[in-house]
XYZ file of C-alpha atoms in Angstrom:
523
model
C 329.500 85.927 113.751
C 328.860 88.228 116.740
C 330.860 90.980 115.533
C 329.231 90.967 112.082
C 325.745 91.212 113.618
C 326.696 94.166 115.571
C 327.868 95.852 112.210
C 324.990 95.182 109.732
C 321.312 95.239 110.247
C 319.825 91.786 110.193
C 318.078 91.121 106.703
C 315.786 94.026 106.767
C 313.206 91.728 108.214
C 310.230 93.960 108.225
C 309.956 94.668 104.552
C 311.456 91.242 103.316
C 309.629 88.620 105.250
C 306.107 89.493 104.261
C 307.000 89.850 100.675
C 308.925 86.543 100.431
C 305.769 84.883 102.009
C 303.237 86.253 99.493
C 301.826 83.608 97.121
C 302.850 80.062 97.561
C 304.323 79.512 100.857
C 305.678 76.051 99.945
C 307.473 77.279 96.751
C 309.108 80.424 98.592
C 310.018 78.932 101.708
C 313.267 77.545 100.367
C 314.196 80.841 98.779
C 313.605 82.518 102.094
C 315.828 80.141 103.949
C 318.568 80.502 101.450
C 318.334 84.467 101.626
C 318.635 84.222 105.422
C 321.988 82.338 104.960
C 323.170 84.318 102.196
C 322.917 87.418 104.653
C 324.702 85.546 107.538
C 327.596 84.847 105.047
C 327.597 88.377 103.727
C 327.530 89.801 107.379
C 330.537 87.517 108.349
C 332.462 88.467 105.458
C 332.075 92.118 106.129
C 332.621 91.450 109.883
C 335.994 90.053 109.323
C 337.461 93.235 107.689
C 336.239 96.025 109.925
C 338.825 98.701 110.173
C 339.365 98.783 114.015
C 340.218 95.276 114.780
C 342.309 95.026 111.462
C 344.426 98.063 112.673
C 345.034 96.755 116.018
C 346.329 93.491 114.493
C 348.785 95.406 112.563
C 349.847 97.867 115.239
C 351.033 97.838 118.653
C 353.071 99.449 121.236
C 355.870 97.832 123.369
C 355.402 97.540 127.156
C 357.162 100.918 127.623
C 354.830 102.715 125.158
C 357.912 104.211 123.441
C 357.964 102.277 120.319
C 355.439 101.566 117.632
C 355.648 97.976 116.258
C 354.497 97.436 112.797
C 354.940 93.652 111.700
C 358.614 93.112 112.346
C 359.579 96.591 112.298
C 359.796 99.196 115.252
C 359.579 102.982 115.259
C 360.682 105.265 118.059
C 357.801 107.457 119.751
C 358.411 110.856 121.109
C 355.394 112.719 120.214
C 356.472 112.736 116.569
C 353.474 110.833 114.889
C 351.361 112.388 112.250
C 348.552 110.811 110.331
C 346.960 111.221 106.941
C 344.143 109.052 105.523
C 341.798 108.703 102.644
C 338.942 106.120 101.785
C 335.788 104.820 102.874
C 337.119 102.758 105.976
C 339.626 105.474 107.072
C 337.467 107.191 109.921
C 337.289 103.917 111.733
C 340.986 103.267 111.062
C 341.771 106.843 112.264
C 339.749 106.490 115.494
C 341.537 103.262 116.264
C 344.977 104.637 115.430
C 344.377 107.824 117.909
C 343.168 105.639 120.640
C 346.301 103.582 120.284
C 348.755 106.265 119.932
C 347.433 108.682 122.539
C 349.799 111.865 123.059
C 352.253 110.565 120.426
C 349.830 111.746 117.758
C 350.573 115.365 117.010
C 348.204 116.017 114.214
C 346.067 114.436 111.634
C 344.132 115.118 108.235
C 341.693 112.553 106.639
C 339.556 112.665 103.607
C 336.246 110.550 103.820
C 333.193 110.201 101.751
C 330.470 112.902 102.069
C 327.917 111.722 104.622
C 329.771 108.872 105.917
C 330.265 110.352 109.459
C 326.655 111.121 109.626
C 325.758 107.707 108.612
C 328.066 106.225 111.144
C 326.521 108.396 113.944
C 323.006 107.284 112.782
C 323.811 103.885 113.095
C 325.283 104.030 116.612
C 328.791 103.018 115.250
C 330.608 104.896 118.005
C 333.992 102.630 117.567
C 334.152 104.137 114.179
C 333.961 107.802 115.141
C 336.680 110.178 116.420
C 336.408 111.266 119.958
C 335.427 115.023 120.790
C 338.663 117.208 120.588
C 340.356 114.751 118.233
C 343.677 115.839 116.829
C 342.459 114.514 113.484
C 340.933 116.986 110.886
C 338.301 115.586 108.886
C 337.294 116.582 105.375
C 334.270 115.081 103.687
C 333.931 115.031 99.745
C 333.805 112.920 96.845
C 330.150 112.690 96.761
C 329.075 109.497 94.705
C 332.690 108.581 94.614
C 333.712 111.319 92.352
C 336.483 113.648 93.002
C 335.102 117.198 93.615
C 336.428 120.516 95.240
C 335.889 119.309 98.693
C 338.081 116.264 98.066
C 340.707 118.650 96.379
C 340.911 120.827 99.670
C 341.494 117.750 101.673
C 344.255 116.508 99.335
C 346.093 119.996 99.532
C 345.799 119.799 103.440
C 347.337 116.412 103.237
C 350.146 117.552 100.881
C 350.696 120.588 103.443
C 351.129 118.446 106.278
C 353.434 115.874 104.658
C 355.778 118.645 103.302
C 356.223 120.034 106.753
C 357.649 116.806 108.161
C 361.263 116.279 109.364
C 363.603 113.254 109.700
C 362.484 112.891 113.222
C 358.704 112.347 112.214
C 356.818 109.430 111.548
C 353.819 109.714 109.042
C 351.128 106.983 109.349
C 349.063 106.763 106.252
C 345.670 105.172 106.398
C 344.381 104.016 102.673
C 341.180 102.250 101.957
C 338.971 101.810 99.038
C 337.816 104.976 97.541
C 340.835 106.751 98.311
C 341.749 107.767 94.785
C 338.664 109.859 94.453
C 339.337 111.353 97.850
C 342.894 112.478 97.129
C 342.555 114.573 93.881
C 345.564 116.865 93.236
C 346.204 117.318 89.470
C 349.347 118.399 88.343
C 348.898 121.989 86.915
C 347.858 122.896 84.312
C 345.444 120.100 84.387
C 342.364 120.948 86.175
C 340.180 118.717 88.347
C 337.381 119.084 85.770
C 339.623 117.645 82.817
C 341.022 115.020 85.034
C 337.375 113.937 86.136
C 336.143 113.989 82.394
C 339.016 111.842 81.069
C 338.605 109.323 83.979
C 334.860 109.243 83.263
C 335.158 108.588 79.701
C 337.444 105.766 80.345
C 335.427 104.074 82.943
C 332.315 104.392 80.589
C 334.319 102.539 77.938
C 335.282 99.638 80.272
C 338.576 100.530 81.345
C 340.001 98.357 84.388
C 340.620 99.829 87.840
C 344.218 99.307 87.090
C 344.063 101.313 83.746
C 342.218 103.987 85.373
C 344.875 104.337 88.205
C 347.641 104.489 85.523
C 346.230 107.435 84.152
C 345.392 109.024 87.515
C 348.916 108.509 88.827
C 350.450 110.235 85.606
C 348.301 113.258 86.190
C 348.691 113.495 90.018
C 350.819 115.335 92.478
C 350.135 112.769 95.266
C 349.448 109.531 93.606
C 352.221 107.156 92.217
C 354.494 107.889 95.063
C 353.881 111.420 95.105
C 352.605 111.637 99.012
C 355.574 109.562 99.915
C 357.975 111.913 98.045
C 356.301 115.022 99.754
C 356.785 113.491 103.355
C 360.487 112.877 102.719
C 362.798 112.751 104.817
C 360.221 111.501 107.487
C 359.570 107.764 107.890
C 356.303 106.616 106.271
C 354.157 103.638 107.449
C 351.261 102.910 105.189
C 348.404 100.706 106.351
C 346.208 99.565 103.531
C 342.918 98.081 103.397
C 342.868 96.626 99.731
C 339.861 97.144 97.402
C 341.731 95.702 94.444
C 342.089 92.475 92.983
C 345.416 90.693 93.917
C 346.288 93.434 96.536
C 348.843 95.307 94.397
C 349.987 98.147 96.651
C 350.895 100.323 93.597
C 347.230 100.151 92.385
C 345.124 100.710 95.541
C 344.062 104.428 95.749
C 346.490 104.842 92.786
C 349.564 104.005 95.104
C 350.278 107.442 96.570
C 353.135 105.734 98.881
C 354.463 103.330 96.212
C 356.822 104.406 93.229
C 354.928 104.285 89.919
C 356.253 101.553 87.614
C 354.266 102.819 84.701
C 355.726 105.105 81.817
C 354.199 107.815 79.771
C 354.097 105.204 76.904
C 351.784 103.124 79.202
C 349.425 106.005 79.615
C 349.466 106.556 75.913
C 348.820 102.930 74.945
C 345.648 102.974 77.334
C 344.233 106.203 75.778
C 344.713 104.759 72.383
C 342.942 101.402 73.339
C 339.839 103.324 74.383
C 340.144 105.991 71.413
C 340.571 108.791 73.617
C 344.339 110.030 72.687
C 343.294 112.221 69.976
C 340.756 114.210 72.287
C 343.184 114.732 75.077
C 343.113 118.403 76.457
C 346.370 120.263 75.922
C 347.016 120.432 79.570
C 346.981 116.609 79.661
C 349.616 116.502 76.844
C 351.673 118.950 78.500
C 351.976 117.020 81.649
C 352.505 113.798 79.975
C 355.299 115.477 77.671
C 356.869 116.936 81.119
C 356.991 113.579 82.715
C 358.467 111.843 79.735
C 361.588 114.300 79.987
C 361.806 114.589 83.726
C 365.423 114.748 84.402
C 364.912 113.720 88.105
C 363.750 110.312 86.761
C 360.996 108.169 88.562
C 359.977 108.607 92.180
C 361.908 106.399 94.875
C 360.149 105.342 98.267
C 362.859 103.665 100.109
C 361.701 105.395 103.416
C 358.227 103.642 103.162
C 356.834 100.503 104.799
C 353.582 99.396 102.971
C 351.474 96.922 104.907
C 348.127 95.127 103.589
C 346.068 94.814 106.840
C 342.728 93.562 105.438
C 341.511 92.319 101.899
C 338.940 90.268 100.203
C 340.556 87.074 100.731
C 340.273 87.528 104.556
C 336.512 88.272 103.997
C 335.914 85.272 101.738
C 337.829 82.905 104.316
C 335.491 84.020 107.125
C 332.366 83.528 104.968
C 333.779 79.959 103.944
C 333.896 79.084 107.734
C 330.414 80.481 108.283
C 329.119 78.264 105.190
C 330.744 75.192 106.599
C 329.224 75.647 109.997
C 325.872 76.010 108.270
C 326.592 72.452 106.818
C 327.587 73.433 103.142
C 330.601 72.291 101.340
C 332.277 75.601 100.839
C 334.759 76.152 98.040
C 336.318 79.849 97.396
C 336.425 79.854 93.464
C 338.728 83.089 93.577
C 339.266 86.452 95.310
C 340.297 87.900 91.869
C 337.077 87.846 89.850
C 337.287 90.358 87.142
C 336.169 91.213 83.541
C 333.044 92.120 81.801
C 329.878 91.600 83.899
C 328.100 90.086 81.073
C 330.669 87.094 80.749
C 330.800 86.981 84.469
C 327.108 86.478 84.727
C 327.135 83.719 81.766
C 329.890 82.035 84.032
C 327.842 81.893 86.984
C 324.620 80.873 85.260
C 326.323 77.945 83.408
C 328.254 77.138 86.548
C 324.923 76.489 88.326
C 323.675 74.183 85.423
C 326.801 72.236 85.254
C 326.605 71.862 89.157
C 323.157 70.603 88.949
C 324.434 67.480 86.902
C 326.921 66.754 89.658
C 324.681 67.310 92.749
C 321.538 65.346 91.485
C 322.835 61.855 90.161
C 319.364 61.094 88.648
C 319.786 63.894 85.999
C 321.398 63.678 82.828
C 325.151 64.926 82.928
C 326.158 68.270 81.473
C 327.173 67.823 77.908
C 330.717 67.845 76.586
C 329.897 71.124 74.981
C 328.494 72.789 78.140
C 331.543 71.685 79.943
C 333.896 73.099 77.375
C 331.717 76.207 77.334
C 332.103 76.851 81.069
C 335.941 76.558 80.816
C 336.084 78.732 77.825
C 334.164 81.548 79.741
C 336.600 81.045 82.736
C 339.424 81.367 80.274
C 337.916 84.432 78.785
C 337.565 86.121 82.136
C 341.255 85.409 82.806
C 340.606 84.943 86.616
C 344.024 84.038 88.468
C 343.941 80.953 90.543
C 340.418 79.929 89.608
C 339.499 76.737 91.607
C 336.759 75.632 89.207
C 338.052 72.060 89.118
C 338.102 71.736 92.888
C 334.673 73.066 92.880
C 333.261 70.620 90.317
C 334.922 67.731 92.021
C 333.548 68.737 95.529
C 330.208 68.594 94.003
C 330.545 65.303 92.276
C 331.985 63.738 95.525
C 329.881 65.186 98.058
C 326.302 65.069 96.479
C 325.211 67.614 99.383
C 324.480 71.479 99.539
C 327.327 73.513 98.354
C 328.263 77.063 98.646
C 330.649 78.708 96.142
C 332.289 81.952 97.278
C 334.125 84.402 95.125
C 335.277 88.126 95.373
C 336.446 90.945 92.996
C 335.311 93.643 90.917
C 333.792 93.182 87.613
C 333.603 96.092 85.109
C 330.271 97.467 83.416
C 330.181 99.102 80.114
C 327.720 101.840 80.348
C 325.239 102.090 77.548
C 322.324 103.801 79.292
C 321.614 106.333 81.870
C 320.044 104.236 84.484
C 320.801 103.761 88.125
C 322.562 100.916 89.414
C 326.141 99.495 90.450
C 328.199 96.494 89.278
C 326.669 94.292 91.927
C 323.035 94.988 91.110
C 323.770 94.561 87.505
C 325.746 91.238 88.093
C 322.868 89.976 90.200
C 320.355 90.903 87.362
C 322.202 89.460 84.665
C 322.733 86.191 86.658
C 318.925 85.935 87.365
C 318.568 86.460 83.497
C 321.055 83.583 82.825
C 319.549 81.154 85.477
C 316.471 81.016 83.381
C 318.243 79.771 80.266
C 319.139 76.469 81.850
C 317.026 73.660 83.494
C 317.829 73.386 87.162
C 315.505 70.675 88.010
C 315.461 69.438 91.839
C 317.906 71.975 92.914
C 317.543 75.168 94.742
C 319.806 78.057 93.665
C 320.581 81.523 95.008
C 323.148 83.939 93.817
C 324.058 86.988 96.025
C 326.409 89.848 94.930
C 327.145 92.668 97.575
C 329.718 95.480 97.892
C 331.518 95.209 101.229
C 331.355 99.023 101.685
C 327.482 98.925 101.633
C 327.213 101.181 98.674
C 326.829 99.788 94.986
C 327.413 102.839 92.711
C 325.534 105.888 93.176
C 322.759 104.059 95.129
C 321.701 103.215 98.709
C 321.852 99.506 98.251
C 324.945 97.345 98.712
C 323.919 94.776 96.015
C 320.968 92.150 95.300
C 320.290 88.491 95.390
C 318.418 86.453 92.900
C 316.871 82.963 92.370
C 315.974 80.988 88.972
C 312.325 82.433 89.610
C 313.511 86.013 89.117
C 312.090 86.153 85.295
C 308.750 84.967 86.345
C 308.658 87.244 89.264
C 309.503 90.187 87.020
C 306.978 89.113 84.325
C 304.214 88.854 86.769
C 304.846 92.589 87.720
C 305.167 93.899 84.212
C 309.080 94.204 84.283
C 311.022 93.571 81.231
C 314.521 92.451 82.440
C 316.013 93.139 79.027
C 314.990 96.737 78.959
C 316.362 97.530 82.303
C 319.741 95.946 81.534
C 319.903 97.878 78.216
C 319.741 101.003 80.116
C 322.040 99.791 83.176
C 318.980 100.463 85.303
C 319.355 97.537 87.633
C 318.538 99.560 90.712
C 315.186 100.758 89.460
C 314.480 97.173 88.377
C 315.154 95.884 92.023
C 313.300 98.654 93.686
C 310.205 97.885 91.726
C 310.319 94.061 92.093
C 308.460 93.094 95.016
C 309.050 96.396 96.608
C 312.675 96.036 96.727
C 312.812 92.686 98.532
C 315.857 91.533 96.656
C 318.011 94.489 97.533
C 320.780 94.377 100.165
C 320.371 97.381 102.468
C 323.106 97.446 104.871
C 324.025 101.100 105.076
C 327.778 102.290 105.321
C 329.744 99.492 106.741
C 332.827 101.315 107.399
C 335.003 99.016 105.425
C 335.631 97.965 101.771
C 337.425 95.022 100.254
C 335.580 94.859 96.938
C 332.716 92.699 96.347
C 331.518 89.372 97.449
C 329.767 86.620 95.461
C 327.920 83.790 96.804
C 326.153 80.961 94.946
C 324.310 78.427 96.683
C 323.335 75.095 95.270
C 321.046 72.788 97.343
C 319.422 69.466 96.143
C 315.840 69.400 97.303
């Protein structure tokens, strides 16, 4: 917990507590206590996946300092190590790598989000900053997580470094969430703008990150194993901080060091599914037709070692330990929550209602229909390894406070032009769902937060809600349905109680998708 407290500011206490205590102190005291505990768990989850400690767990030098050990592999060191990286957590990873490697690091190039270096400096996170006279060149780009000209320049510098390596060299590749937007290198004649437009259209129509990355790889010089191919014959070690459900290395940052398993037909199937095939620019059609008839066949990456060094699973495990230390029965539902945000919100809302009937024996049990509806929603979301039955059995057996934890990345189909992100939208939708069900003598709080500290193009990491959200909004003249219709969750939470329900962490320096916390406490 101590490590986490050094990373994130504690609960933004100054603005939060006075707002929570307005009105009836007795009624709001419980919500305030739950909000405090929710922040503790969120902090512990983020603290468990900080880039520096994770990299040091993955890499080590032998006593002579002449060999680099990565898991069960060893690599000879003789001032022959080069470094490239791209992603939201890469600066901290690069700082740790340079400190470890010392004189063996010859040169490096990293691509990081615009503004993140200044944010780290303001927050005093010296451990995530490169030292003066570093051998690592830093490019900043991809503002609001969108590829741009600055990110393109970084990608070309990374490609140039990789292409200059020999069989005696070792390329250390650092990858984290946001890496795909920070490594744009479209295959000519496709332009960056054309690729951006296609990606934006797919995302707006609800394409999953796997589908987006399949298209990105097909149109990229560096993704889908392209970076590994550029570095050949050098050995490549790729250290990956996963921001994708299930941690598939071929999907994270669009797999620059993993040979793509997707064909042109897979791309066309995705484009057909979202009604975009007919509107493709001629340049995209040209690149896809070339790939379909490439005489060299698919890329191979036999000279690459890919290692996952951090993931949502690790973050949730630490939050679970913290919840148990606070006296909760804690169950991790899944680290692979995905699917439409509306269905996910319905699932969490109904789960809270069904949980009430198990935690408070004096209340009537959930109907057979409600139980069936909950399982139908779970099936609709297609959540791998969902521990729903374990969670329900734990509540029925224990009769005490429960904390259900989950992680992943829901999708939002954009219908309006408001401001927000998937965490704030999920929280707002869960708040709307909680008012539908009688929760009786049970306190409920739901939190959804992005571990990177930035939810969509906003300065908030996410938000938390209770069943009182609807009445609080109505008292301030805020119509929840209108804000949801415009995908304007951030504006809603900014206006509600002066922003008291928003999570403001600043850039955390890591990124392993989102954390969902559902607290259920009998009164």
